[in-house]
Amino acid sequence: MEDTLMGSHYDVVVVGAGFAGLYAVHKMRDELGLDVQAFEAAGGVGGTWWWNRYPGARCDFESIHYSYSFSEEIQREWEWSERFAGQPEILAYLEWVADKLDVRRAFRFNTRVTSTTWDDKAARWIICTDDGATCTARFVVSCVGGLSVAKEPEFPGSETFRGELYRTSSWPHEPVDLTGKRVAVIGTGSTGIQVIQEIANEAAELTVFQRTPNFAAPLGNEPVDLAQRRWNAEHHAELRAGSRQHMIGVPYDPPSGPALAATPDERRRIFDKYWDRGGFRLLVSTFSDVIFNQQANETIAEYIRERIRERVKDPATAALLCPTDHPYASKRPPFETGYYEAYNLPHVHLVDVRSAPIEAITPTGVRTSSKSYEFDVIILATGFDVFTRPLLNLGLRGRDGLKLEDRWANGPTSYLGVQIAGFPNLFVINGPKSAVALYNVPLATEDNVNFVAAALARAIADKTATFEATYEAEEAWGRLCEGILNLTVIPHSKGSWYMGENIPGKARAAYFFAGGAPLYRAICAEIVHVGYGGFALDRVSAPIPPMVRLDPAAALLLGSMLARGMKPLDELNLDEVRAVAESLRELQLPGPAMRVEIVEEPRARIYIPDRAGPLPVIVFYHGGGWISGSLDLADAPCRRLADENGAIVVSAHYRLAPEHSFPAATDDTFAALSWVWKHVSAYGGDPGRIVVMGESAGANLAAVAAIRARDAGIPLAGQVLIYPPIDPEASTASRTEFADGPFFTRAIGEKMWGAYLGGAELTELAAPSRASSLAGLAPALVLTLELDMSRDEAEDYAGALASAGVPVRLHRFDGLFHGVFNMSAFIPRVREMYASIGEFVATCKEQITEAA
Ligand code: NA7
């Protein structure tokens, strides 16, 4: 067989026969019709589930979810006998799938890929295997998995041990009898916990060496009766509906708002509910802030500690089992079934190797810095060299002999986890910086394989020789991954594989994308939609799409909107648009308390900070595309503006389109300004220091009001235009580039302009750039956003003002999208917008005013 392979040339080489490899072979061979050769180091299919045969190994997403979704037939035919299947059943499932798809014949088993070298001239990969064979392929698809190479233990002496030594990740195929034996388990991660609870009743003595206690929560496993198994298989579609719209790819309940907003009793009720239901629900269905806020996280951490203390009889043991040095879920959460009760058995002992580290494995057992222990069996459950090592082991050399280990000297880089710049035509399923670590593996896998298959199909159809991520796209993706991770509690873990910290000397970095499945999928879809943005096809690169350039907090917010099933704005009817605009209030930081006066004619709210006057005055117009928004929407921002600027803020109502189309809104807003000029001194405001300000459509109205004020002789100290739409007919690059968002789209912008104008002729009263002269207008601050379709027209307007001699400050904020001013609670950088406004308002000088 070796000889037949020598010198063979394939379209695709797939490496690995786990969930990813089986599906990749099927997809590339059977759907794309490609010539595929696959390699697998193990003796059969199954990947992780072939190797990890240790007692107690099982999945911790329900099996109905932890299974393929691409085939109706597979889902309908296979029945799961337990809620969370054990390793033998998962392996049997994968073997059954492999047979059903007839993919085994594409694999060469017991064969390791040892080197993978790019031949630039031929635009092919040369693949060598440990049996001395060589072949070439146009594409390599790595399906080697993230957790497939065991970590080398830091302590010496394994080879000297005279008893039986097992690693969980390469457990023997024959049954291991532990009865009557003194057994040690080193490691209390997901694996160690599964082993310990399983063998506690079998071993004569079980000693657990624990360095870091873990927050284990109940798995909630149970057998599924025969009738229910069939029902589940037949109803897979409804059971799995919407999975991919959920953050981790399983349709669990959404969280009940922030933990910090709940009372202790409410928190307890919610934690109890999801603790009892089992699995990842405790993390994803309880509270929205536990993963982001340390204080919120402490509420769940303490809840788990309480439950541990209830279950473990000996208080000293319970104390040792309670984690205190890292937030919950900053390490991958493990799940258990009777784990804590195992420590109530007289023959189960817990040894703290944080205070007295393991120094060596000796011929007779384990030696720590304080004591030696004797064992018949030692089980190492010490984890994996995650994500990077499995790929490094492929011996990858890319363009110009670039070694992957050099490329990754400071930590892994990739674009979407799918490609690595410098390694053309190499595709990785669930690679470093993919979403898989927090996304139900089979679905994450299918998504990646589908993405890669579409890329291959495109390359083949276009006769593209090379398909590769650009270095720039990789950098942008890396920044997004790191930025998102930094918004979570995950970087506060110590020693987690999430950050590469479980391996001494390994670079600490963001090893995965933590933005959740809906956002990851939306980004992948956008990349395809714009023609593989961020990839270079035959070295011609397509620009990095907007969603990859998002500010991390803005990206996360967008992700949570997607997870809540928010429809694109342009698909909403008028009432729905208005409801969405009002719902933005939930995304605002609350405004400080202060005196608020209500004026009925013209309708306005006057926010009066407790300062000695006369105070500068801000006349504020809310956004909402002239068709939505309200004084309520502007309430929190106006309070904050009043407080931060020591200014009277008048939030002015105006009539909305389409019921009241042009010029109702501009007439109302100008009438409000005129009223303020005449009456604001009665409220402690200085009519000589009026700044007109608006957000979005409100900024358009503010710009027009500034022109009308000049023409009417009302002296203004300044105008602040927060991402204003200027002209419906503007033809700019940003209109095209951000036509599909993020968030705000060209289609909804056009609808809004249409409703506002109501067919009226376009004049300077709607499009301020059309004024016959901009000279003599109040000094302006124009705030624009990088990822906003109105960006360029706003910046052009700033340019036109400056050309007309108006003092102008222009401040563009990168990574943000239209509407963020109302999202201050979730996008911390909105504070930079307030700071910019503050600096500007402080410089607005007294104007001579007749009213004063
Ligand atoms: P983990 O979660 O990395 O756990 C490894 C465990 O081994 C963990 O408790 C480690 O303690 C312990 N360990 C590692 N090295 C040592 C040394 N030198 N001394 C003592 N203890 C040590 O791996 P798992 O296999 O349990 O889980 C991996 C993933 O598989 C899991 O996240 C799921 O996705 C499935 P430490 O915490 O480093 O102090």
Short mmCIF file of C-alpha atoms in Angstrom, two decimals, residues 372-805:
data_model
loop_
_atom_site.label_atom_id
_atom_site.label_comp_id
_atom_site.label_asym_id
_atom_site.label_seq_id
_atom_site.Cartn_x
_atom_site.Cartn_y
_atom_site.Cartn_z
CA SER A 372 6.35 10.04 48.98
CA TYR A 373 3.29 7.94 48.07
CA GLU A 374 3.11 4.34 46.87
CA PHE A 375 0.78 3.20 44.10
CA ASP A 376 -0.01 0.26 41.87
CA VAL A 377 -1.50 2.48 39.16
CA ILE A 378 -0.88 6.10 38.16
CA ILE A 379 -3.27 7.88 35.83
CA LEU A 380 -2.11 11.09 34.18
CA ALA A 381 -4.95 13.47 33.34
CA THR A 382 -2.71 16.45 32.91
CA GLY A 383 -4.22 17.99 29.79
CA PHE A 384 -3.21 18.90 26.27
CA ASP A 385 -0.90 21.18 24.33
CA VAL A 386 -3.91 22.79 22.80
CA PHE A 387 -4.53 24.11 19.28
CA THR A 388 -0.97 24.83 18.21
CA ARG A 389 0.91 21.58 18.86
CA PRO A 390 -1.27 19.36 16.65
CA LEU A 391 -0.60 21.69 13.71
CA LEU A 392 3.08 22.15 14.53
CA ASN A 393 3.38 18.35 14.49
CA LEU A 394 2.44 18.37 10.80
CA GLY A 395 5.89 19.85 10.13
CA LEU A 396 4.49 22.76 8.15
CA ARG A 397 6.70 24.83 5.88
CA GLY A 398 4.90 27.55 3.95
CA ARG A 399 5.96 30.09 1.37
CA ASP A 400 9.72 30.63 1.14
CA GLY A 401 10.31 27.83 3.61
CA LEU A 402 8.49 29.68 6.39
CA LYS A 403 8.29 27.40 9.41
CA LEU A 404 5.08 27.41 11.36
CA GLU A 405 6.99 27.39 14.65
CA ASP A 406 8.72 30.63 13.61
CA ARG A 407 5.51 32.18 12.43
CA TRP A 408 3.97 31.35 15.81
CA ALA A 409 6.92 32.16 18.03
CA ASN A 410 4.85 34.77 19.87
CA GLY A 411 1.59 32.85 19.85
CA PRO A 412 -0.76 31.57 17.22
CA THR A 413 -2.05 33.70 14.37
CA SER A 414 -4.80 32.85 11.95
CA TYR A 415 -7.72 34.29 10.05
CA LEU A 416 -10.97 32.86 11.46
CA GLY A 417 -8.96 29.89 12.71
CA VAL A 418 -9.23 28.64 9.14
CA GLN A 419 -6.08 29.90 7.44
CA ILE A 420 -2.62 31.05 8.40
CA ALA A 421 -0.96 33.80 6.36
CA GLY A 422 2.08 32.48 4.56
CA PHE A 423 0.55 29.00 4.18
CA PRO A 424 -1.51 29.12 0.98
CA ASN A 425 -4.07 26.42 0.27
CA LEU A 426 -3.76 25.09 3.81
CA PHE A 427 -7.13 25.10 5.53
CA VAL A 428 -7.62 24.31 9.17
CA ILE A 429 -10.84 23.09 10.72
CA ASN A 430 -11.26 24.48 14.23
CA GLY A 431 -7.78 25.95 14.36
CA PRO A 432 -6.40 28.45 16.85
CA LYS A 433 -8.60 31.57 17.01
CA SER A 434 -11.61 29.72 15.68
CA ALA A 435 -14.84 29.72 17.67
CA VAL A 436 -14.74 26.04 18.60
CA ALA A 437 -13.62 26.38 22.23
CA LEU A 438 -17.00 27.88 23.12
CA TYR A 439 -19.09 26.54 20.26
CA ASN A 440 -20.64 23.06 20.24
CA VAL A 441 -17.95 21.08 18.40
CA PRO A 442 -19.93 19.22 15.72
CA LEU A 443 -21.69 22.39 14.60
CA ALA A 444 -18.55 24.52 14.74
CA THR A 445 -16.88 21.78 12.72
CA GLU A 446 -19.58 21.65 10.07
CA ASP A 447 -19.50 25.44 9.75
CA ASN A 448 -15.76 25.44 9.19
CA VAL A 449 -15.85 22.52 6.76
CA ASN A 450 -18.67 24.19 4.80
CA PHE A 451 -16.70 27.43 4.68
CA VAL A 452 -13.60 25.63 3.45
CA ALA A 453 -15.55 23.58 0.90
CA ALA A 454 -17.07 26.76 -0.51
CA ALA A 455 -13.61 28.34 -0.69
CA LEU A 456 -12.23 25.29 -2.50
CA ALA A 457 -15.16 25.29 -4.90
CA ARG A 458 -14.55 28.94 -5.64
CA ALA A 459 -10.82 28.41 -6.17
CA ILE A 460 -11.48 25.49 -8.48
CA ALA A 461 -14.18 27.28 -10.46
CA ASP A 462 -11.99 30.35 -10.90
CA LYS A 463 -8.87 28.29 -11.58
CA THR A 464 -7.23 30.06 -8.65
CA ALA A 465 -3.85 28.54 -7.90
CA THR A 466 -3.45 30.01 -4.41
CA PHE A 467 -5.98 30.89 -1.75
CA GLU A 468 -4.58 32.42 1.42
CA ALA A 469 -5.31 34.73 4.31
CA THR A 470 -3.52 38.06 4.18
CA TYR A 471 -1.23 39.12 7.00
CA GLU A 472 -3.38 42.23 7.50
CA ALA A 473 -6.57 40.21 7.87
CA GLU A 474 -4.86 37.91 10.31
CA GLU A 475 -3.72 40.87 12.38
CA ALA A 476 -7.20 42.39 12.40
CA TRP A 477 -8.70 39.05 13.38
CA GLY A 478 -6.10 38.62 16.11
CA ARG A 479 -6.95 42.05 17.50
CA LEU A 480 -10.63 41.21 17.51
CA CYS A 481 -10.06 37.86 19.25
CA GLU A 482 -7.82 39.41 21.86
CA GLY A 483 -10.08 42.41 22.36
CA ILE A 484 -13.14 40.24 22.91
CA LEU A 485 -11.29 37.94 25.28
CA ASN A 486 -10.11 40.95 27.26
CA LEU A 487 -13.71 41.96 27.84
CA THR A 488 -14.33 38.65 29.58
CA VAL A 489 -13.01 37.20 32.82
CA ILE A 490 -11.02 34.59 30.89
CA PRO A 491 -7.66 36.40 31.03
CA HIS A 492 -7.98 36.33 34.85
CA SER A 493 -7.53 32.58 34.91
CA LYS A 494 -4.18 31.19 35.76
CA GLY A 495 -2.83 28.18 33.95
CA SER A 496 -5.75 27.69 31.59
CA TRP A 497 -5.35 26.12 28.15
CA TYR A 498 -7.71 28.88 26.99
CA MET A 499 -4.73 31.24 27.15
CA GLY A 500 -1.99 28.70 26.44
CA GLU A 501 -0.91 28.93 30.06
CA ASN A 502 -1.10 25.24 30.93
CA ILE A 503 2.14 24.58 29.08
CA PRO A 504 5.32 26.03 30.58
CA GLY A 505 6.96 28.40 28.10
CA LYS A 506 4.00 28.50 25.72
CA ALA A 507 3.06 31.98 24.55
CA ARG A 508 0.21 33.54 26.50
CA ALA A 509 -2.27 34.69 23.88
CA ALA A 510 -5.85 34.57 22.70
CA TYR A 511 -6.18 30.99 21.45
CA PHE A 512 -9.80 31.28 20.41
CA PHE A 513 -12.59 33.58 19.34
CA ALA A 514 -14.90 34.14 22.31
CA GLY A 515 -17.59 36.15 20.51
CA GLY A 516 -19.99 33.23 20.19
CA ALA A 517 -21.45 31.29 17.30
CA PRO A 518 -23.87 33.88 15.86
CA LEU A 519 -21.21 36.55 15.52
CA TYR A 520 -18.59 34.14 14.18
CA ARG A 521 -21.05 32.87 11.61
CA ALA A 522 -22.13 36.39 10.63
CA ILE A 523 -18.51 37.39 10.13
CA CYS A 524 -17.79 34.29 8.02
CA ALA A 525 -20.91 35.00 5.95
CA GLU A 526 -19.89 38.60 5.40
CA ILE A 527 -16.41 37.54 4.33
CA VAL A 528 -17.90 35.25 1.69
CA HIS A 529 -20.50 37.83 0.69
CA VAL A 530 -17.86 40.44 -0.10
CA GLY A 531 -15.82 37.99 -2.16
CA TYR A 532 -13.51 36.47 0.49
CA GLY A 533 -12.54 39.73 2.13
CA GLY A 534 -9.21 39.41 3.90
CA PHE A 535 -8.12 36.56 1.65
CA ALA A 536 -5.85 36.77 -1.36
CA LEU A 537 -6.72 34.71 -4.41
CA ASP A 538 -3.73 34.33 -6.65
CA ARG A 539 -2.15 37.02 -4.47
CA VAL A 540 -4.85 39.56 -5.23
CA SER A 541 -6.31 40.48 -1.87
CA ALA A 542 -9.86 41.54 -1.15
CA PRO A 543 -10.32 44.24 1.52
CA ILE A 544 -10.90 43.20 5.11
CA PRO A 545 -14.65 43.37 5.65
CA PRO A 546 -16.21 45.75 8.19
CA MET A 547 -17.16 43.16 10.77
CA VAL A 548 -13.55 42.05 11.18
CA ARG A 549 -12.61 45.67 11.88
CA LEU A 550 -15.19 46.11 14.65
CA ASP A 551 -14.29 47.42 18.04
CA PRO A 552 -14.42 44.27 20.24
CA ALA A 553 -17.19 45.59 22.48
CA ALA A 554 -19.21 46.69 19.46
CA ALA A 555 -18.69 43.24 17.97
CA LEU A 556 -19.89 41.52 21.12
CA LEU A 557 -22.96 43.71 21.27
CA LEU A 558 -23.74 42.92 17.67
CA GLY A 559 -23.26 39.23 18.49
CA SER A 560 -25.75 39.40 21.32
CA MET A 561 -28.26 41.18 19.08
CA LEU A 562 -27.86 38.38 16.53
CA ALA A 563 -28.28 35.83 19.31
CA ARG A 564 -31.52 37.52 20.30
CA GLY A 565 -32.70 37.06 16.74
CA MET A 566 -32.86 40.73 15.85
CA LYS A 567 -33.94 41.14 12.24
CA PRO A 568 -32.02 43.53 9.97
CA LEU A 569 -33.37 47.06 10.46
CA ASP A 570 -34.53 47.38 6.87
CA GLU A 571 -36.82 44.37 7.28
CA LEU A 572 -38.74 46.03 10.12
CA ASN A 573 -42.01 47.92 9.79
CA LEU A 574 -42.43 51.38 11.26
CA ASP A 575 -43.68 50.19 14.65
CA GLU A 576 -40.83 47.73 14.90
CA VAL A 577 -38.25 50.39 14.04
CA ARG A 578 -39.72 52.59 16.74
CA ALA A 579 -39.64 49.74 19.23
CA VAL A 580 -35.99 49.03 18.40
CA ALA A 581 -35.10 52.71 18.83
CA GLU A 582 -36.74 52.77 22.26
CA SER A 583 -35.06 49.49 23.21
CA LEU A 584 -31.70 51.17 22.74
CA ARG A 585 -32.34 52.79 26.12
CA GLU A 586 -31.47 49.45 27.68
CA LEU A 587 -28.04 49.77 26.12
CA GLN A 588 -27.34 53.17 27.64
CA LEU A 589 -25.56 53.85 30.87
CA PRO A 590 -28.07 55.39 33.27
CA GLY A 591 -27.82 59.17 33.50
CA PRO A 592 -27.19 60.91 36.80
CA ALA A 593 -30.11 62.30 38.84
CA MET A 594 -30.73 66.04 38.50
CA ARG A 595 -33.45 68.64 38.29
CA VAL A 596 -35.52 68.27 35.12
CA GLU A 597 -38.07 70.87 34.00
CA ILE A 598 -40.77 69.97 31.49
CA VAL A 599 -41.79 72.58 28.94
CA GLU A 600 -45.02 72.00 27.01
CA GLU A 601 -44.70 74.53 24.17
CA PRO A 602 -42.37 73.90 22.45
CA ARG A 603 -42.16 70.42 23.98
CA ALA A 604 -38.83 69.94 25.69
CA ARG A 605 -37.09 68.66 28.79
CA ILE A 606 -34.58 70.90 30.47
CA TYR A 607 -31.80 69.20 32.43
CA ILE A 608 -30.34 71.51 35.03
CA PRO A 609 -27.20 70.43 36.87
CA ASP A 610 -26.66 71.74 40.35
CA ARG A 611 -23.99 74.32 39.47
CA ALA A 612 -23.75 78.06 39.79
CA GLY A 613 -24.83 79.78 36.54
CA PRO A 614 -25.08 81.17 34.11
CA LEU A 615 -24.26 77.89 32.47
CA PRO A 616 -23.49 76.97 28.87
CA VAL A 617 -26.46 75.52 27.04
CA ILE A 618 -26.76 72.45 24.83
CA VAL A 619 -29.84 72.08 22.67
CA PHE A 620 -30.03 68.36 21.89
CA TYR A 621 -31.95 66.58 19.13
CA HIS A 622 -32.32 62.81 19.41
CA GLY A 623 -31.66 60.41 16.56
CA GLY A 624 -33.94 57.79 15.03
CA GLY A 625 -33.95 58.55 11.31
CA TRP A 626 -36.68 61.24 11.65
CA ILE A 627 -39.16 58.38 12.04
CA SER A 628 -38.35 57.12 15.54
CA GLY A 629 -36.67 58.10 18.77
CA SER A 630 -38.01 60.23 21.56
CA LEU A 631 -37.19 62.45 24.51
CA ASP A 632 -37.03 59.22 26.54
CA LEU A 633 -34.34 57.85 24.25
CA ALA A 634 -32.34 61.02 24.78
CA ASP A 635 -32.90 61.12 28.54
CA ALA A 636 -29.78 59.32 29.78
CA PRO A 637 -27.41 60.97 27.25
CA CYS A 638 -28.82 64.42 28.10
CA ARG A 639 -28.32 63.85 31.81
CA ARG A 640 -24.77 62.80 31.16
CA LEU A 641 -24.09 65.76 28.86
CA ALA A 642 -25.50 68.14 31.47
CA ASP A 643 -23.48 66.57 34.24
CA GLU A 644 -20.17 66.23 32.42
CA ASN A 645 -20.28 69.67 30.80
CA GLY A 646 -21.86 71.61 33.64
CA ALA A 647 -24.38 72.69 31.02
CA ILE A 648 -28.10 73.20 30.82
CA VAL A 649 -29.30 70.64 28.29
CA VAL A 650 -32.54 71.23 26.48
CA SER A 651 -33.78 68.05 24.86
CA ALA A 652 -36.16 69.21 22.16
CA HIS A 653 -39.08 67.22 20.84
CA TYR A 654 -39.87 67.28 17.14
CA ARG A 655 -42.63 65.69 15.07
CA LEU A 656 -41.78 62.41 13.37
CA ALA A 657 -42.24 61.28 9.82
CA PRO A 658 -44.00 59.76 7.99
CA GLU A 659 -47.01 61.19 9.88
CA HIS A 660 -45.31 64.59 9.77
CA SER A 661 -42.88 64.79 6.93
CA PHE A 662 -40.50 67.55 5.92
CA PRO A 663 -40.27 70.35 7.04
CA ALA A 664 -42.06 69.49 10.31
CA ALA A 665 -38.94 68.22 12.09
CA THR A 666 -36.65 71.08 11.05
CA ASP A 667 -39.34 73.66 11.84
CA ASP A 668 -39.85 72.16 15.28
CA THR A 669 -36.19 71.91 16.08
CA PHE A 670 -35.49 75.45 14.92
CA ALA A 671 -38.52 76.72 16.89
CA ALA A 672 -37.11 75.01 19.97
CA LEU A 673 -33.74 76.67 19.42
CA SER A 674 -35.36 80.08 19.04
CA TRP A 675 -37.32 79.51 22.23
CA VAL A 676 -34.18 78.48 24.10
CA TRP A 677 -32.37 81.58 22.98
CA LYS A 678 -35.12 83.75 24.39
CA HIS A 679 -35.97 81.86 27.55
CA VAL A 680 -33.03 79.81 28.74
CA SER A 681 -31.69 82.50 31.05
CA ALA A 682 -34.75 81.90 33.23
CA TYR A 683 -33.36 78.41 33.86
CA GLY A 684 -29.84 79.57 34.62
CA GLY A 685 -28.54 79.16 31.05
CA ASP A 686 -26.34 81.60 29.20
CA PRO A 687 -27.99 82.49 25.85
CA GLY A 688 -24.60 83.62 24.65
CA ARG A 689 -23.20 80.09 24.94
CA ILE A 690 -25.70 77.90 23.11
CA VAL A 691 -24.39 74.78 21.40
CA VAL A 692 -26.75 72.95 19.12
CA MET A 693 -26.17 69.21 19.09
CA GLY A 694 -27.74 66.10 17.66
CA GLU A 695 -27.18 62.43 17.09
CA SER A 696 -27.71 60.81 13.67
CA ALA A 697 -30.89 62.30 12.13
CA GLY A 698 -30.85 64.68 15.08
CA ALA A 699 -27.40 65.78 13.96
CA ASN A 700 -28.78 66.54 10.52
CA LEU A 701 -31.44 68.66 12.21
CA ALA A 702 -28.76 70.35 14.33
CA ALA A 703 -26.70 71.21 11.25
CA VAL A 704 -29.77 72.71 9.58
CA ALA A 705 -30.71 74.57 12.77
CA ALA A 706 -27.22 76.08 12.81
CA ILE A 707 -27.81 77.45 9.29
CA ARG A 708 -31.24 78.75 10.19
CA ALA A 709 -29.85 80.35 13.36
CA ARG A 710 -27.18 82.15 11.38
CA ASP A 711 -29.79 83.41 8.92
CA ALA A 712 -32.13 84.48 11.73
CA GLY A 713 -29.38 86.22 13.68
CA ILE A 714 -29.39 83.79 16.61
CA PRO A 715 -25.81 83.62 17.85
CA LEU A 716 -24.57 80.08 18.46
CA ALA A 717 -21.39 79.14 20.27
CA GLY A 718 -21.08 75.81 18.53
CA GLN A 719 -22.64 72.88 16.73
CA VAL A 720 -21.93 69.24 17.53
CA LEU A 721 -22.87 66.80 14.82
CA ILE A 722 -22.70 63.19 15.95
CA TYR A 723 -22.47 61.05 12.81
CA PRO A 724 -24.91 63.19 10.81
CA PRO A 725 -26.55 62.03 7.59
CA ILE A 726 -26.07 65.03 5.33
CA ASP A 727 -27.53 64.39 1.93
CA PRO A 728 -29.70 61.50 0.68
CA GLU A 729 -28.10 61.72 -2.73
CA ALA A 730 -24.52 61.67 -1.52
CA SER A 731 -22.51 59.18 -3.48
CA THR A 732 -19.60 58.21 -1.29
CA ALA A 733 -17.33 55.26 -0.73
CA SER A 734 -18.66 54.66 2.78
CA ARG A 735 -22.22 54.42 1.45
CA THR A 736 -21.12 51.53 -0.71
CA GLU A 737 -18.72 49.90 1.70
CA PHE A 738 -21.14 49.86 4.63
CA ALA A 739 -24.33 49.40 2.62
CA ASP A 740 -24.97 46.16 4.53
CA GLY A 741 -23.99 47.46 7.94
CA PRO A 742 -22.79 46.71 10.51
CA PHE A 743 -26.16 47.40 12.18
CA PHE A 744 -27.32 50.34 10.09
CA THR A 745 -27.81 49.69 6.39
CA ARG A 746 -28.19 51.72 3.28
CA ALA A 747 -31.68 50.30 2.73
CA ILE A 748 -32.94 51.54 6.10
CA GLY A 749 -31.17 54.88 5.55
CA GLU A 750 -32.97 55.30 2.25
CA LYS A 751 -36.31 54.39 3.81
CA MET A 752 -35.76 56.97 6.54
CA TRP A 753 -34.79 59.73 4.14
CA GLY A 754 -37.79 58.84 1.97
CA ALA A 755 -40.19 59.02 4.91
CA TYR A 756 -38.70 62.30 6.10
CA LEU A 757 -38.72 64.06 2.75
CA GLY A 758 -42.14 62.72 1.79
CA GLY A 759 -41.42 63.68 -1.81
CA ALA A 760 -40.43 67.27 -0.99
CA GLU A 761 -37.77 68.95 -3.03
CA LEU A 762 -34.30 68.60 -1.59
CA THR A 763 -33.08 71.92 -0.20
CA GLU A 764 -30.57 73.10 2.37
CA LEU A 765 -33.31 72.67 5.00
CA ALA A 766 -32.95 68.90 4.59
CA ALA A 767 -29.43 68.57 3.19
CA PRO A 768 -27.28 71.25 4.85
CA SER A 769 -24.42 70.82 2.39
CA ARG A 770 -26.71 72.38 -0.22
CA ALA A 771 -26.73 75.78 1.56
CA SER A 772 -25.66 78.57 -0.77
CA SER A 773 -23.02 79.51 1.77
CA LEU A 774 -21.70 77.87 4.90
CA ALA A 775 -19.73 80.94 5.91
CA GLY A 776 -20.43 82.44 9.27
CA LEU A 777 -21.75 79.26 10.84
CA ALA A 778 -20.97 78.35 14.43
CA PRO A 779 -17.76 76.42 15.09
CA ALA A 780 -18.39 72.73 14.57
CA LEU A 781 -17.41 69.42 16.09
CA VAL A 782 -18.18 66.57 13.72
CA LEU A 783 -17.96 63.04 15.11
CA THR A 784 -17.84 60.24 12.58
CA LEU A 785 -17.51 56.47 12.78
CA GLU A 786 -15.27 54.30 10.67
CA LEU A 787 -17.87 51.64 9.88
CA ASP A 788 -20.78 53.94 9.09
CA MET A 789 -22.25 54.56 5.67
CA SER A 790 -22.84 58.25 6.50
CA ARG A 791 -19.18 58.68 7.47
CA ASP A 792 -17.94 60.21 4.23
CA GLU A 793 -20.79 62.65 3.69
CA ALA A 794 -20.33 63.86 7.28
CA GLU A 795 -16.59 64.24 6.75
CA ASP A 796 -17.18 65.99 3.43
CA TYR A 797 -19.52 68.38 5.23
CA ALA A 798 -16.83 69.05 7.84
CA GLY A 799 -14.47 69.80 4.95
CA ALA A 800 -16.99 72.14 3.34
CA LEU A 801 -17.50 73.99 6.63
CA ALA A 802 -13.75 74.42 7.02
CA SER A 803 -13.44 75.65 3.44
CA ALA A 804 -16.09 78.24 4.25
CA GLY A 805 -13.95 79.50 7.12
#
